[in-house]
PDB file of C-alpha atoms and ligand atoms in Angstrom:
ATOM      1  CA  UNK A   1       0.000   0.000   0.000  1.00  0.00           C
ATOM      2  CA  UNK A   2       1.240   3.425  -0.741  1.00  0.00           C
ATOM      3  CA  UNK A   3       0.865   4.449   2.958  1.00  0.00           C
ATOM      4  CA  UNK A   4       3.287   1.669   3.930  1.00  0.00           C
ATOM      5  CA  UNK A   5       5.794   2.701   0.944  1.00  0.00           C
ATOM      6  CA  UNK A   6       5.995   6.251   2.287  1.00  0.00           C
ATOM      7  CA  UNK A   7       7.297   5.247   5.472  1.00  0.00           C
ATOM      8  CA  UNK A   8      10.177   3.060   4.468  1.00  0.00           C
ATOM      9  CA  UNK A   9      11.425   5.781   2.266  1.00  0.00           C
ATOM     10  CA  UNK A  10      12.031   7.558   5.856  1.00  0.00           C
ATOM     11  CA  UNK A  11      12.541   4.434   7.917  1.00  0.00           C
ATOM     12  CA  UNK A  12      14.342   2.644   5.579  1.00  0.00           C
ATOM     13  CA  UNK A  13      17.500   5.024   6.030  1.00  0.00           C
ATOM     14  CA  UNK A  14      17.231   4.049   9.946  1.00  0.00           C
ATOM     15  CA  UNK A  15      16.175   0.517  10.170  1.00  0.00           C
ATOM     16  CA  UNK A  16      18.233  -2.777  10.033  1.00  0.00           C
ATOM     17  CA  UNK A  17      16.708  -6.289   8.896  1.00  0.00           C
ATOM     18  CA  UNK A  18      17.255  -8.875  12.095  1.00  0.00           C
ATOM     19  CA  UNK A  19      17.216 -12.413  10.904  1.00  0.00           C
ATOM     20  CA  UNK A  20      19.901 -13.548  14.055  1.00  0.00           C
ATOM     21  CA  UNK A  21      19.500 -12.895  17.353  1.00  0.00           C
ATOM     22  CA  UNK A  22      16.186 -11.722  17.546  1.00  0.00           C
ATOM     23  CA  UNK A  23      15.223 -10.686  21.046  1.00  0.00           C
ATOM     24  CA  UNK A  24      13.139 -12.889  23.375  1.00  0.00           C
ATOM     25  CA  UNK A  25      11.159  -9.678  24.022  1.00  0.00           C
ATOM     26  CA  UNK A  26       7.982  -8.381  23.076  1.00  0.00           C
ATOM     27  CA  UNK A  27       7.576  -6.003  20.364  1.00  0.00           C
ATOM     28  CA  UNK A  28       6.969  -2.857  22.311  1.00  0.00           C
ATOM     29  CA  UNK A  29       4.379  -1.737  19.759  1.00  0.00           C
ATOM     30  CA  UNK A  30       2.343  -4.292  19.717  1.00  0.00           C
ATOM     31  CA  UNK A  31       2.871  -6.735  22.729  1.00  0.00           C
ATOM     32  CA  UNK A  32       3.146  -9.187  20.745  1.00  0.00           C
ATOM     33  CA  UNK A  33       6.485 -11.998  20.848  1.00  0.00           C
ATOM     34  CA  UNK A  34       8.685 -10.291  18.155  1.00  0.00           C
ATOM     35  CA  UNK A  35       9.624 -13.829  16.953  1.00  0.00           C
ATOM     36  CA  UNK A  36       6.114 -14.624  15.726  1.00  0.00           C
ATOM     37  CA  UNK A  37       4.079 -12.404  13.317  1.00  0.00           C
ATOM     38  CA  UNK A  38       2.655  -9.238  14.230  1.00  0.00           C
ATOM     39  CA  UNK A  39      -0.815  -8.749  15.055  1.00  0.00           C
ATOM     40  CA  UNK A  40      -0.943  -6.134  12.423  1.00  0.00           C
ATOM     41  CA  UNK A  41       0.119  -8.488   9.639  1.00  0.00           C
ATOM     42  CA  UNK A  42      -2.553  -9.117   6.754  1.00  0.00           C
ATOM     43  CA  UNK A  43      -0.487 -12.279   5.511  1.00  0.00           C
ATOM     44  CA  UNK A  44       1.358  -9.878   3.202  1.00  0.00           C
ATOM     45  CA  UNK A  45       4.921 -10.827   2.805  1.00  0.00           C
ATOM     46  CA  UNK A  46       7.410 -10.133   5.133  1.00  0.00           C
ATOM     47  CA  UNK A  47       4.657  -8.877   8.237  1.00  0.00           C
ATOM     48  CA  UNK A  48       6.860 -11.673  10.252  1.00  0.00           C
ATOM     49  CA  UNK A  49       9.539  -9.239   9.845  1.00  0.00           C
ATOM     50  CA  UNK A  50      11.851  -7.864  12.699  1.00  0.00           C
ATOM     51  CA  UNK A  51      13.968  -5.051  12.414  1.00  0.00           C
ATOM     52  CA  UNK A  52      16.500  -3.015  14.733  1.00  0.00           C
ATOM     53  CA  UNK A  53      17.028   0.965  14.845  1.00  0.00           C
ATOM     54  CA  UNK A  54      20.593   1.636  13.901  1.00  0.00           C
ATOM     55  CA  UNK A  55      21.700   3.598  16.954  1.00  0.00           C
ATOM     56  CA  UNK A  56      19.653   2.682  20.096  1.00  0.00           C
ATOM     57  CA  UNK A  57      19.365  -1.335  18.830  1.00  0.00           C
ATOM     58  CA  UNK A  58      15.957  -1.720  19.830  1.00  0.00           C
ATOM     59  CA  UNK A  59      13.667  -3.861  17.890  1.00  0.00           C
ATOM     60  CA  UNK A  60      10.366  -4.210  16.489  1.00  0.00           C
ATOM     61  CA  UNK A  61       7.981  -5.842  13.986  1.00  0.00           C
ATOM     62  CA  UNK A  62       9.114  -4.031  10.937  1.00  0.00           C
ATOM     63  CA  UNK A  63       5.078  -3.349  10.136  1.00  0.00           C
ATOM     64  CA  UNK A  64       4.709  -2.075  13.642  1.00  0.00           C
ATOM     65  CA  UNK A  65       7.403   0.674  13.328  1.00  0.00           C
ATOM     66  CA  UNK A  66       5.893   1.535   9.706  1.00  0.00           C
ATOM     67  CA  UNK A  67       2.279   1.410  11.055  1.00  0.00           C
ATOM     68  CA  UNK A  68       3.384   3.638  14.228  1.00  0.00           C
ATOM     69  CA  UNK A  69       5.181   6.186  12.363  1.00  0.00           C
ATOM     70  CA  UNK A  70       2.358   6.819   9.697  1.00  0.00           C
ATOM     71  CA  UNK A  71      -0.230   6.886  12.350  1.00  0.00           C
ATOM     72  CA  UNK A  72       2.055   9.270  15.005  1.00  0.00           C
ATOM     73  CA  UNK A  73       4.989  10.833  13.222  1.00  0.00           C
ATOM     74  CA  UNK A  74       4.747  11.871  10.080  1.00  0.00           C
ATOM     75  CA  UNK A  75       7.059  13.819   9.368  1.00  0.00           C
ATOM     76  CA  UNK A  76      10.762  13.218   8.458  1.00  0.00           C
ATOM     77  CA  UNK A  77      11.880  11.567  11.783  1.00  0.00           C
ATOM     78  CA  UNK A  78      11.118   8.771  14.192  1.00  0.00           C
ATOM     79  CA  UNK A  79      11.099   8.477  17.672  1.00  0.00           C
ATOM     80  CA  UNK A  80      11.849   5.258  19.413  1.00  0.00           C
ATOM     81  CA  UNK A  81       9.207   4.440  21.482  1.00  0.00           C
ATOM     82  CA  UNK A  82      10.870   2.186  23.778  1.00  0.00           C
ATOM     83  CA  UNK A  83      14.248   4.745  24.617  1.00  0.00           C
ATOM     84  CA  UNK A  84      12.939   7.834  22.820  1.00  0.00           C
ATOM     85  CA  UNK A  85      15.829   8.349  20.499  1.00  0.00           C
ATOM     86  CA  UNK A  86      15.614  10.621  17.670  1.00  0.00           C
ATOM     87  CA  UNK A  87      16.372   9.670  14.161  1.00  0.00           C
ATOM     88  CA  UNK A  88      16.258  12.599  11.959  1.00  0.00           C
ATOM     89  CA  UNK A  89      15.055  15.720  12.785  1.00  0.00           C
ATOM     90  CA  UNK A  90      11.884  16.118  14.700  1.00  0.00           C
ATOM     91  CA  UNK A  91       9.501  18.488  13.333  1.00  0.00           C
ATOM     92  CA  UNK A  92       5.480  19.522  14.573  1.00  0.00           C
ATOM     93  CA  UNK A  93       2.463  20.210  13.061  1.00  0.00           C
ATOM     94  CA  UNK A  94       2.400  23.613  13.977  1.00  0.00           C
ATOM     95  CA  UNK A  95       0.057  25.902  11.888  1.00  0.00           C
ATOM     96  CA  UNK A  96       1.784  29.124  10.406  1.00  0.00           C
ATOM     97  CA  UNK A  97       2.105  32.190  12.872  1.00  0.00           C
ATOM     98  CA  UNK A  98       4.829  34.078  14.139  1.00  0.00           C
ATOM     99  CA  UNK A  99       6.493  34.416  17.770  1.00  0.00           C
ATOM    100  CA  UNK A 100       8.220  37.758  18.897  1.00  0.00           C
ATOM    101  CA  UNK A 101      10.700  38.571  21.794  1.00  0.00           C
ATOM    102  CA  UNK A 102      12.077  41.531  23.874  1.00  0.00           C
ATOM    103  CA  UNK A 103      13.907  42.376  26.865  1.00  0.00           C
ATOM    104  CA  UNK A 104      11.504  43.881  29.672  1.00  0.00           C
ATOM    105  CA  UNK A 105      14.015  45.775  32.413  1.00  0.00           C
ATOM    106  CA  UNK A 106      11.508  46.472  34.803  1.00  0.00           C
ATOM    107  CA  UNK A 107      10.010  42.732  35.242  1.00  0.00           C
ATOM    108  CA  UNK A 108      11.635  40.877  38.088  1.00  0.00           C
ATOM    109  CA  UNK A 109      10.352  37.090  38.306  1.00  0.00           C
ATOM    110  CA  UNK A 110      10.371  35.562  41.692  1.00  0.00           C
ATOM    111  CA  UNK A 111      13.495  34.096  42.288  1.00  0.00           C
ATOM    112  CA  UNK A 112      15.342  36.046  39.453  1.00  0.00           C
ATOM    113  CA  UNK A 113      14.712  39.652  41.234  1.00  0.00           C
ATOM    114  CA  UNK A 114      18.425  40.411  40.014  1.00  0.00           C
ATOM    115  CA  UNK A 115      17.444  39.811  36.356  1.00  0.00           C
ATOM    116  CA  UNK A 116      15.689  41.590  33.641  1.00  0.00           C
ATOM    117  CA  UNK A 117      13.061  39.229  31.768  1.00  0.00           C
ATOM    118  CA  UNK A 118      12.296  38.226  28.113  1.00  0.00           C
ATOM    119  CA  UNK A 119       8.723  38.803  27.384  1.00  0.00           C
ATOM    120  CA  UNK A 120       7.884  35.922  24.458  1.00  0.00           C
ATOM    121  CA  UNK A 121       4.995  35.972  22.477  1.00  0.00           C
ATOM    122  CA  UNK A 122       3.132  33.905  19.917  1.00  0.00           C
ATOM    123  CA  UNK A 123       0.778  35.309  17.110  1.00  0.00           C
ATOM    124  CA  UNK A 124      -1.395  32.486  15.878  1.00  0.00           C
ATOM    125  CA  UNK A 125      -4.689  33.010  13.886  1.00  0.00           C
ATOM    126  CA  UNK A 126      -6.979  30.028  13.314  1.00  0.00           C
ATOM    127  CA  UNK A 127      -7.355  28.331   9.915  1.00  0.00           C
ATOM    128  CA  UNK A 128      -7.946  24.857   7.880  1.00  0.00           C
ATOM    129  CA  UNK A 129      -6.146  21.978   9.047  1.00  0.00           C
ATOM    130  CA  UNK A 130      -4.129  20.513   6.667  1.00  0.00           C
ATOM    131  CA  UNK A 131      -3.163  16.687   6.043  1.00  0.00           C
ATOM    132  CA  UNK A 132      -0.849  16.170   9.151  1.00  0.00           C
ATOM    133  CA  UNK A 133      -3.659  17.627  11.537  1.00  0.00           C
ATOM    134  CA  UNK A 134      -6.571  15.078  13.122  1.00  0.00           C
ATOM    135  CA  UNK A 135      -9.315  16.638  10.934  1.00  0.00           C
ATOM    136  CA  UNK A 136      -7.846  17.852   7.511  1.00  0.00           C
ATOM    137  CA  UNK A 137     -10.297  20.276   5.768  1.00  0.00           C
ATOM    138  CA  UNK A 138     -11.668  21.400   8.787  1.00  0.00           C
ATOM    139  CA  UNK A 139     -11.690  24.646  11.165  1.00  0.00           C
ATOM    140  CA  UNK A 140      -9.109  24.803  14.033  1.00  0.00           C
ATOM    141  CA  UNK A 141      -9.173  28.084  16.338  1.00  0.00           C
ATOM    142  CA  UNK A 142      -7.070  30.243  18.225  1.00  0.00           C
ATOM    143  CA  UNK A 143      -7.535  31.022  21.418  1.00  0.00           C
ATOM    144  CA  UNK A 144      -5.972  33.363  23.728  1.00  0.00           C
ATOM    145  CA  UNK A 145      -3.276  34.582  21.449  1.00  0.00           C
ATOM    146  CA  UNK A 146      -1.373  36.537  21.470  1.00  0.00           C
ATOM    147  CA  UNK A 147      -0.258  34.176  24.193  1.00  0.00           C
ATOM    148  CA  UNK A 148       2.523  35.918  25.988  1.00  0.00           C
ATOM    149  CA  UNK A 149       5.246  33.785  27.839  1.00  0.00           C
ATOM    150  CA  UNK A 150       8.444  35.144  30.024  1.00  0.00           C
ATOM    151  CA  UNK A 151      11.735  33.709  31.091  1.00  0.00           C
ATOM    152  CA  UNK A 152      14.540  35.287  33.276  1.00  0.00           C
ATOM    153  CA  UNK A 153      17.207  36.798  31.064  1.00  0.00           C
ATOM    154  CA  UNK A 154      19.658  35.096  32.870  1.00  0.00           C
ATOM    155  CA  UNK A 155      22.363  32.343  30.941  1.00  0.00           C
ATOM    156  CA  UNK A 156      20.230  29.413  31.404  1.00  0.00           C
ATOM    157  CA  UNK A 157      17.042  31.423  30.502  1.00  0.00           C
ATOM    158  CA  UNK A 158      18.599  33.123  26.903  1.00  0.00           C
ATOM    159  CA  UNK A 159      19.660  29.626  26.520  1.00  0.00           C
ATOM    160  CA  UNK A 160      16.304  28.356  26.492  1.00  0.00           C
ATOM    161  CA  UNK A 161      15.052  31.211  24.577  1.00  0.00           C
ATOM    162  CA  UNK A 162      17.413  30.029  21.906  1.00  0.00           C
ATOM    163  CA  UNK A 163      15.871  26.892  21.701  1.00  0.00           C
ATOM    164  CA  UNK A 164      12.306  27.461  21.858  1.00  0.00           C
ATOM    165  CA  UNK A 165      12.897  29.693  18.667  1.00  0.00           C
ATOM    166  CA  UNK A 166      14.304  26.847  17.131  1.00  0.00           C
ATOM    167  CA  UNK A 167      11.292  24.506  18.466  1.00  0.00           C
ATOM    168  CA  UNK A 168       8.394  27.104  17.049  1.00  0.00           C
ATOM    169  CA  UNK A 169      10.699  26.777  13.331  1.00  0.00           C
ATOM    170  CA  UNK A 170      10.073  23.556  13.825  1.00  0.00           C
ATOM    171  CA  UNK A 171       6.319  23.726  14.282  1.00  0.00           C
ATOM    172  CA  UNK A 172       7.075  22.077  17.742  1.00  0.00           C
ATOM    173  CA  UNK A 173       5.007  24.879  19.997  1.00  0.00           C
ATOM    174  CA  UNK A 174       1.407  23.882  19.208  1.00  0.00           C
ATOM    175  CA  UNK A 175      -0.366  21.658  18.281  1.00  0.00           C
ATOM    176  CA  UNK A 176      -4.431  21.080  16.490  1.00  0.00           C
ATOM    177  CA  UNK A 177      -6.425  18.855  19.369  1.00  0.00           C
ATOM    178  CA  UNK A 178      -8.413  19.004  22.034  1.00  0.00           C
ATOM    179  CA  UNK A 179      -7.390  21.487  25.000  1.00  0.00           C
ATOM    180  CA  UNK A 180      -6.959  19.725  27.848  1.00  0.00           C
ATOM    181  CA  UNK A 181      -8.325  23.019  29.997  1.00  0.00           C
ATOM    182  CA  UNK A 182     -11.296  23.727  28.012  1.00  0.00           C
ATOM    183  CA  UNK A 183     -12.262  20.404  26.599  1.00  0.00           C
ATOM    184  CA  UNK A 184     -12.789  22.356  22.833  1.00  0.00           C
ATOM    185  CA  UNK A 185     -11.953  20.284  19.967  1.00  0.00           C
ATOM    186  CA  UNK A 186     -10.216  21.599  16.871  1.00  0.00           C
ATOM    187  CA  UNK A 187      -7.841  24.296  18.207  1.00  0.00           C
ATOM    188  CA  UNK A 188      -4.334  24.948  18.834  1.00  0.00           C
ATOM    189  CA  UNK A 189      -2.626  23.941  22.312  1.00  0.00           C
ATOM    190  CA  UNK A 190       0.519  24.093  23.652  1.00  0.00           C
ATOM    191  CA  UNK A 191       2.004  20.717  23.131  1.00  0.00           C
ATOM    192  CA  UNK A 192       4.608  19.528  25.840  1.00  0.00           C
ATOM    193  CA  UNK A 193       6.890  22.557  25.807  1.00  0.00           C
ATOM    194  CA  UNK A 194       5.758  24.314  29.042  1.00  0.00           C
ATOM    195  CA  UNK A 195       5.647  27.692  28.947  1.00  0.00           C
ATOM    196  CA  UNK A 196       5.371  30.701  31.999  1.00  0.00           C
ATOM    197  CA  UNK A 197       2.522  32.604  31.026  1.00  0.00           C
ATOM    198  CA  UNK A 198       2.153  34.184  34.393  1.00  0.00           C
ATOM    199  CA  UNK A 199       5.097  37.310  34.815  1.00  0.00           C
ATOM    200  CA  UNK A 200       3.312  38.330  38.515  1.00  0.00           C
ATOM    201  CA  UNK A 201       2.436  35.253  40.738  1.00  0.00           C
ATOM    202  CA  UNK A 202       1.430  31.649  40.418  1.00  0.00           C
ATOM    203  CA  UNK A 203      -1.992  31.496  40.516  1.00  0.00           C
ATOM    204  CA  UNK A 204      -2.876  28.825  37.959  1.00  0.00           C
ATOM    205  CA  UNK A 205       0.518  26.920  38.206  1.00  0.00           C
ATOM    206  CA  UNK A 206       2.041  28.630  34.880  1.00  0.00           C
ATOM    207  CA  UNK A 207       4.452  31.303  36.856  1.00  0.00           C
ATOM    208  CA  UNK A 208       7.621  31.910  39.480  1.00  0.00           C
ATOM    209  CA  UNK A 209       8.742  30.973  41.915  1.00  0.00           C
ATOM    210  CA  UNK A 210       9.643  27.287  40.227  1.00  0.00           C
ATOM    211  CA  UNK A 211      13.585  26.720  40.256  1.00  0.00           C
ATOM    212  CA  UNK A 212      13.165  23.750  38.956  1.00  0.00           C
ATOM    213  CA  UNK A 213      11.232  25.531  35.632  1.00  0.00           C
ATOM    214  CA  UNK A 214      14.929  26.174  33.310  1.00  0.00           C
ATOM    215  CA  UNK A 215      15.730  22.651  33.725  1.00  0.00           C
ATOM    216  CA  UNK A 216      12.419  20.702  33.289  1.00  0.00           C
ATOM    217  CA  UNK A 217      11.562  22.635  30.153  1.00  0.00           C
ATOM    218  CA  UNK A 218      15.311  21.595  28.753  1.00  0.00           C
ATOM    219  CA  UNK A 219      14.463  18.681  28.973  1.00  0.00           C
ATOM    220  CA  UNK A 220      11.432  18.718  27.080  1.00  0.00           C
ATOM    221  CA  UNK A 221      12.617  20.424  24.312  1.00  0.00           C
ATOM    222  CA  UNK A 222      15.796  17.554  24.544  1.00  0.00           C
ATOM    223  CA  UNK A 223      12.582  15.012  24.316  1.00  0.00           C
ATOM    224  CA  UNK A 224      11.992  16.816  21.263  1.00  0.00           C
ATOM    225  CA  UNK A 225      15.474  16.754  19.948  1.00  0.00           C
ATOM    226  CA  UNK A 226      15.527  20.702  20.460  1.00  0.00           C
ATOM    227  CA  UNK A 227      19.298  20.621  22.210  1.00  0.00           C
ATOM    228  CA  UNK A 228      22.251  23.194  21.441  1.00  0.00           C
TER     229      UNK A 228
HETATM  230  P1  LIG B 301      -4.191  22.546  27.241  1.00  0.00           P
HETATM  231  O1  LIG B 301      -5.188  22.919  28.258  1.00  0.00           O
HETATM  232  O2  LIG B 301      -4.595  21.518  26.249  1.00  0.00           O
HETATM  233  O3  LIG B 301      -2.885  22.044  27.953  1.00  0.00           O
HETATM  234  C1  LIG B 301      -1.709  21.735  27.219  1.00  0.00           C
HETATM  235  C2  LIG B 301      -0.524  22.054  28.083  1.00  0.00           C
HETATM  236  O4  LIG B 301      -0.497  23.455  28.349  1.00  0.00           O
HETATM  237  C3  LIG B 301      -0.546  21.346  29.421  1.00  0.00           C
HETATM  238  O5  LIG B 301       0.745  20.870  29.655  1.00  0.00           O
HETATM  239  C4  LIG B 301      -0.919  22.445  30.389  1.00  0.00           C
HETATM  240  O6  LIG B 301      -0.274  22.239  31.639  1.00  0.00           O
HETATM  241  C5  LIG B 301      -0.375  23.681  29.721  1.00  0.00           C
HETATM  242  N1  LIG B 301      -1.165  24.856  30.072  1.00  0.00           N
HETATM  243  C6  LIG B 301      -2.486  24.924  30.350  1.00  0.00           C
HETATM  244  N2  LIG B 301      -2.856  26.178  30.626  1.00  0.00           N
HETATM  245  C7  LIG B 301      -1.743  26.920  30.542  1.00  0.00           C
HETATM  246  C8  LIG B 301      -1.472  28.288  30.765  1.00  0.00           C
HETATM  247  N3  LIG B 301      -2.423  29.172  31.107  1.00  0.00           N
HETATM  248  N4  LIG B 301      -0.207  28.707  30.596  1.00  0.00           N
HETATM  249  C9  LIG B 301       0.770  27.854  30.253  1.00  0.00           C
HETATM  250  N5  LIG B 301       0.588  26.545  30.050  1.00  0.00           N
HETATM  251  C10 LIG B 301      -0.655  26.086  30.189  1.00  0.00           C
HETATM  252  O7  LIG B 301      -3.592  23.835  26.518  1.00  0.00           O
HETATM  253  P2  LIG B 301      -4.278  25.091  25.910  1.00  0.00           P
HETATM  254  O8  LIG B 301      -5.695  24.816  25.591  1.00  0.00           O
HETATM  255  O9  LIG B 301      -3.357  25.575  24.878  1.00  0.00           O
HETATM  256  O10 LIG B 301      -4.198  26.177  27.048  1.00  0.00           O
HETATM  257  C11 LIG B 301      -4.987  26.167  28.168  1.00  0.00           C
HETATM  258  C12 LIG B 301      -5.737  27.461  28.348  1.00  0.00           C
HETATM  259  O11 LIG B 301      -4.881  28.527  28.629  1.00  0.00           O
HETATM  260  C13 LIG B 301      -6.563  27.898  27.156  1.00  0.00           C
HETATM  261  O12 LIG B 301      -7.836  28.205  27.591  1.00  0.00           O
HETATM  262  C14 LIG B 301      -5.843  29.136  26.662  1.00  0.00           C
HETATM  263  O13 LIG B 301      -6.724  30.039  26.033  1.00  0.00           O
HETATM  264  C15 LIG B 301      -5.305  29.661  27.919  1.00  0.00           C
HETATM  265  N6  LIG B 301      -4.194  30.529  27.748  1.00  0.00           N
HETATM  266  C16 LIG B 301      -4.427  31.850  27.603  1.00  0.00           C
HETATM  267  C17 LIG B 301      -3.371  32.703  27.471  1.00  0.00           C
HETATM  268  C18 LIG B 301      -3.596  34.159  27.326  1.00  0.00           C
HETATM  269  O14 LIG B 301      -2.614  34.905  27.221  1.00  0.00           O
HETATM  270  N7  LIG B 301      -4.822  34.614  27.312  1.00  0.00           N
HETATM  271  C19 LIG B 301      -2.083  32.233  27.488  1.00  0.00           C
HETATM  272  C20 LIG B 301      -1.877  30.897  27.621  1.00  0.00           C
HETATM  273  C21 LIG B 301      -2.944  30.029  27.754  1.00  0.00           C
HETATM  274 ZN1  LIG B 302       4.900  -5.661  16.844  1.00  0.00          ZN
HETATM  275 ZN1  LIG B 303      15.384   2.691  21.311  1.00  0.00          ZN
END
């Protein structure tokens, strides 16, 4: 099927055939053994297949991992789902819109009071989703925008501006779904990158004091494959 052809074009680049050694395991993906069939076989040839990821060495039905990355991914990359390595370059679904910065000298953020801040902000309008959103051809809104986000412009903070500019290029930011807060369908939400949308308190959980903030939010934009 076309579908599956797509996918080994990208998967094909980071995939190895396993006829030794395959593992005792499960295939993550589908729970099955990985040395009998895959549930998701139709009897075409080669659904018994088992096949390794070049770097991390996991393995999987080779129709699992092409049935998981057409239904998830997407895009030009795959994520492991058993270790979460990247192979190729991770890119979103992220609508067009545009995302501005500046330095604000007179906003002190709990627990950088010796710090200026950078005021972020993202400009998204709402729009038609296209083929790589859950309902192509339909609506998808916008609320709240522009949504305005800060950091402390300390090192750690400019470092993570620096990468959540590279995470919107990637159409990483937000994502077409449901909103967790307000239980609308079809609209855009952040998606897994937290952001601090609250400069003056902590009232709904979004704002400072939270030390542990610069760190966590590397680390989801490393889950991403957004690193330096
Ligand atoms: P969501 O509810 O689907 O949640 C997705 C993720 O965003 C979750 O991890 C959640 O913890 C986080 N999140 C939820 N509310 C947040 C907030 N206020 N600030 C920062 N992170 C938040 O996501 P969503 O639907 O995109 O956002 C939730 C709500 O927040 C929406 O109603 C949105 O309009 C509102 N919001 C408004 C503004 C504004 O400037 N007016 C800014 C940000 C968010
Ligand atoms: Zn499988
Ligand atoms: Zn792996």
């Amino acid at each position: 099927t076309p579908f599956l052809r797509s996918g080994l074009e990208v998967l094909g680049r980071y995939m190895i055939d396993v006829t030794q050694n395959i593992d005792k395991n499960d295939c993550a993906i589908c729970c099955d053994k990985l040395n009998e069939p895959s549930s998701y076989g139709d009897n075409m040839s080669g659904s018994g297949d088992v096949v390794e990821l070049c770097f991390c060495k996991h393995q999987f039905h080779k129709l699992c991992l092409l049935t998981m990355y057409n239904s998830v991914h997407k895009g030009n990359s795959l994520q492991c789902p058993c270790c979460n390595t990247i192979y190729g370059e991770k890119t979103g679904t992220c609508p067009p819109g545009t995302m501005e910065w500046y330095i604000d000298k007179d906003l002190h953020l709990a627990g950088y009071e010796d710090y200026s801040s950078i005021c972020l902000s993202y400009h998204m309008s709402p729009g038609i989703q296209g083929p790589e959103h859950p309902h192509p051809g339909q609506r998808y809104k916008a609320r709240g925008f522009p949504r305005t986000a800060f950091l402390p412009d300390c090192n750690q903070g400019r470092k993570v501006l620096k990468l959540l500019i590279e995470a919107f290029g990637r159409r990483l930011t937000f994502t077409i779904g449901t909103s967790t807060t307000t239980g609308e369908q079809n609209t855009l939400t952040w998606n897994e990158i937290h952001h601090k949308t609250e400069s003056y308190g902590n009232a709904f959980g979004h704002g400072y004091p939270d030390p542990k903030y610069l760190d966590n939010v590397l680390m989801e934009l490393a889950s991403h494959g957004v690193v330096e």
